[in-house]
PDB file of C-alpha atoms in Angstrom:
ATOM      1  CA  MET A   5      -0.011  -0.062  -0.170  1.00  0.00           C
ATOM      2  CA  LYS A   6       2.474   2.518  -1.078  1.00  0.00           C
ATOM      3  CA  ASP A   7      -0.142   4.822  -3.657  1.00  0.00           C
ATOM      4  CA  LYS A   8      -0.703   7.915  -2.457  1.00  0.00           C
ATOM      5  CA  LYS A   9      -4.345   7.673  -2.778  1.00  0.00           C
ATOM      6  CA  MET A  10      -4.525   4.807  -0.784  1.00  0.00           C
ATOM      7  CA  ILE A  11      -2.457   5.963   2.057  1.00  0.00           C
ATOM      8  CA  GLU A  12      -4.878   9.272   2.206  1.00  0.00           C
ATOM      9  CA  LEU A  13      -7.837   6.889   2.491  1.00  0.00           C
ATOM     10  CA  LEU A  14      -6.298   4.637   5.125  1.00  0.00           C
ATOM     11  CA  SER A  15      -5.573   7.947   6.778  1.00  0.00           C
ATOM     12  CA  TYR A  16      -9.201   9.066   6.359  1.00  0.00           C
ATOM     13  CA  VAL A  17     -10.621   5.980   7.794  1.00  0.00           C
ATOM     14  CA  LYS A  18      -8.444   5.521  10.704  1.00  0.00           C
ATOM     15  CA  LEU A  19      -9.277   9.092  12.064  1.00  0.00           C
ATOM     16  CA  SER A  20     -12.665   7.791  12.738  1.00  0.00           C
ATOM     17  CA  THR A  21     -13.642   4.870  14.875  1.00  0.00           C
ATOM     18  CA  TYR A  22     -16.867   4.524  13.602  1.00  0.00           C
ATOM     19  CA  ARG A  23     -15.620   4.698   9.801  1.00  0.00           C
ATOM     20  CA  VAL A  24     -12.889   1.694  11.021  1.00  0.00           C
ATOM     21  CA  LYS A  25     -15.981  -0.137  12.289  1.00  0.00           C
ATOM     22  CA  VAL A  26     -18.479   0.197   9.426  1.00  0.00           C
ATOM     23  CA  LEU A  27     -15.761  -0.506   6.933  1.00  0.00           C
ATOM     24  CA  LEU A  28     -14.879  -3.498   8.897  1.00  0.00           C
ATOM     25  CA  ALA A  29     -18.126  -4.856   9.379  1.00  0.00           C
ATOM     26  CA  LEU A  30     -19.108  -4.074   5.718  1.00  0.00           C
ATOM     27  CA  ASN A  31     -15.978  -6.392   4.638  1.00  0.00           C
ATOM     28  CA  ASN A  32     -17.305  -9.282   6.785  1.00  0.00           C
ATOM     29  CA  GLN A  33     -20.503  -9.344   4.918  1.00  0.00           C
ATOM     30  CA  LYS A  34     -20.910 -11.789   2.180  1.00  0.00           C
ATOM     31  CA  LYS A  35     -24.052  -9.768   0.593  1.00  0.00           C
ATOM     32  CA  PHE A  36     -25.486  -6.506   0.533  1.00  0.00           C
ATOM     33  CA  VAL A  37     -26.483  -5.227   4.018  1.00  0.00           C
ATOM     34  CA  LEU A  38     -28.859  -2.299   5.331  1.00  0.00           C
ATOM     35  CA  ALA A  39     -27.624   0.376   7.665  1.00  0.00           C
ATOM     36  CA  SER A  40     -30.136  -1.053  10.129  1.00  0.00           C
ATOM     37  CA  GLU A  41     -28.366  -4.690   9.940  1.00  0.00           C
ATOM     38  CA  LEU A  42     -25.066  -2.851  10.584  1.00  0.00           C
ATOM     39  CA  SER A  43     -26.338  -0.709  13.386  1.00  0.00           C
ATOM     40  CA  LYS A  44     -27.167  -4.240  15.080  1.00  0.00           C
ATOM     41  CA  ILE A  45     -23.981  -5.950  14.319  1.00  0.00           C
ATOM     42  CA  ILE A  46     -21.694  -3.399  15.735  1.00  0.00           C
ATOM     43  CA  ASP A  47     -23.900  -1.941  18.091  1.00  0.00           C
ATOM     44  CA  ILE A  48     -23.577   1.963  16.943  1.00  0.00           C
ATOM     45  CA  ARG A  49     -26.948   3.960  16.485  1.00  0.00           C
ATOM     46  CA  ILE A  50     -28.115   4.095  13.319  1.00  0.00           C
ATOM     47  CA  THR A  51     -27.846   7.921  12.850  1.00  0.00           C
ATOM     48  CA  HIS A  52     -24.063   7.540  13.027  1.00  0.00           C
ATOM     49  CA  ILE A  53     -24.066   4.487  10.834  1.00  0.00           C
ATOM     50  CA  GLY A  54     -25.838   6.380   8.155  1.00  0.00           C
ATOM     51  CA  ALA A  55     -23.640   9.251   8.235  1.00  0.00           C
ATOM     52  CA  THR A  56     -20.330   7.113   8.138  1.00  0.00           C
ATOM     53  CA  LEU A  57     -21.929   5.046   5.174  1.00  0.00           C
ATOM     54  CA  LYS A  58     -22.639   8.282   3.494  1.00  0.00           C
ATOM     55  CA  GLU A  59     -19.008   9.251   3.977  1.00  0.00           C
ATOM     56  CA  LEU A  60     -17.440   6.070   2.895  1.00  0.00           C
ATOM     57  CA  THR A  61     -19.739   6.006  -0.136  1.00  0.00           C
ATOM     58  CA  GLU A  62     -18.490   9.638  -1.261  1.00  0.00           C
ATOM     59  CA  LYS A  63     -14.888   8.315  -0.829  1.00  0.00           C
ATOM     60  CA  LYS A  64     -15.709   5.129  -3.223  1.00  0.00           C
ATOM     61  CA  LEU A  65     -15.078   2.521  -0.195  1.00  0.00           C
ATOM     62  CA  ALA A  66     -18.759   1.550  -0.036  1.00  0.00           C
ATOM     63  CA  TYR A  67     -21.139   1.142  -2.678  1.00  0.00           C
ATOM     64  CA  CYS A  68     -24.953   1.991  -2.750  1.00  0.00           C
ATOM     65  CA  PRO A  69     -26.759   0.417  -5.579  1.00  0.00           C
ATOM     66  CA  ASN A  70     -30.057   2.286  -4.651  1.00  0.00           C
ATOM     67  CA  PRO A  71     -29.372   5.959  -3.747  1.00  0.00           C
ATOM     68  CA  ASP A  72     -32.605   7.354  -4.388  1.00  0.00           C
ATOM     69  CA  VAL A  73     -34.759   5.427  -2.170  1.00  0.00           C
ATOM     70  CA  LYS A  74     -35.543   7.262   1.327  1.00  0.00           C
ATOM     71  CA  ARG A  75     -35.550   3.840   3.227  1.00  0.00           C
ATOM     72  CA  GLY A  76     -34.090   0.436   2.611  1.00  0.00           C
ATOM     73  CA  LYS A  77     -30.734   1.465   1.107  1.00  0.00           C
ATOM     74  CA  LEU A  78     -28.323  -1.358   0.499  1.00  0.00           C
ATOM     75  CA  TYR A  79     -24.749  -1.497   1.063  1.00  0.00           C
ATOM     76  CA  GLU A  80     -21.783  -3.191   0.066  1.00  0.00           C
ATOM     77  CA  ILE A  81     -17.832  -2.844   0.137  1.00  0.00           C
ATOM     78  CA  THR A  82     -15.900  -1.711  -3.147  1.00  0.00           C
ATOM     79  CA  ASP A  83     -12.502  -3.208  -3.828  1.00  0.00           C
ATOM     80  CA  ILE A  84     -11.027   0.022  -2.640  1.00  0.00           C
ATOM     81  CA  GLY A  85     -12.515  -0.397   0.505  1.00  0.00           C
ATOM     82  CA  LYS A  86     -11.523  -4.082   0.980  1.00  0.00           C
ATOM     83  CA  GLU A  87      -7.910  -3.521   0.385  1.00  0.00           C
ATOM     84  CA  ILE A  88      -8.261  -0.553   2.772  1.00  0.00           C
ATOM     85  CA  ALA A  89     -10.217  -3.037   5.469  1.00  0.00           C
ATOM     86  CA  ASP A  90      -7.639  -5.758   4.673  1.00  0.00           C
ATOM     87  CA  TYR A  91      -4.988  -3.614   5.809  1.00  0.00           C
ATOM     88  CA  LEU A  92      -6.551  -2.641   8.949  1.00  0.00           C
ATOM     89  CA  GLU A  93      -7.276  -6.169  10.179  1.00  0.00           C
ATOM     90  CA  LYS A  94      -3.597  -6.850  10.000  1.00  0.00           C
TER      91      LYS A  94
END
């Protein structure tokens, strides 16, 4: 992980314990997941999960295939997100 962009993304994620927890939880999912499911898995309030998922999606670390729905947005980790999560798990 010597690419400058990857180092910046790693730093960005590590600056927030919520970002670290949500990214690692996404990495452990085999399918799309709802914010409410992540909230139960990592025991963080849904409002924090929603804001964190928005941040991770904006940085291309997570992907939402249905961003236009009000409720029931699905999320999955991207390849870049997986690389960052794998590094964090070492």
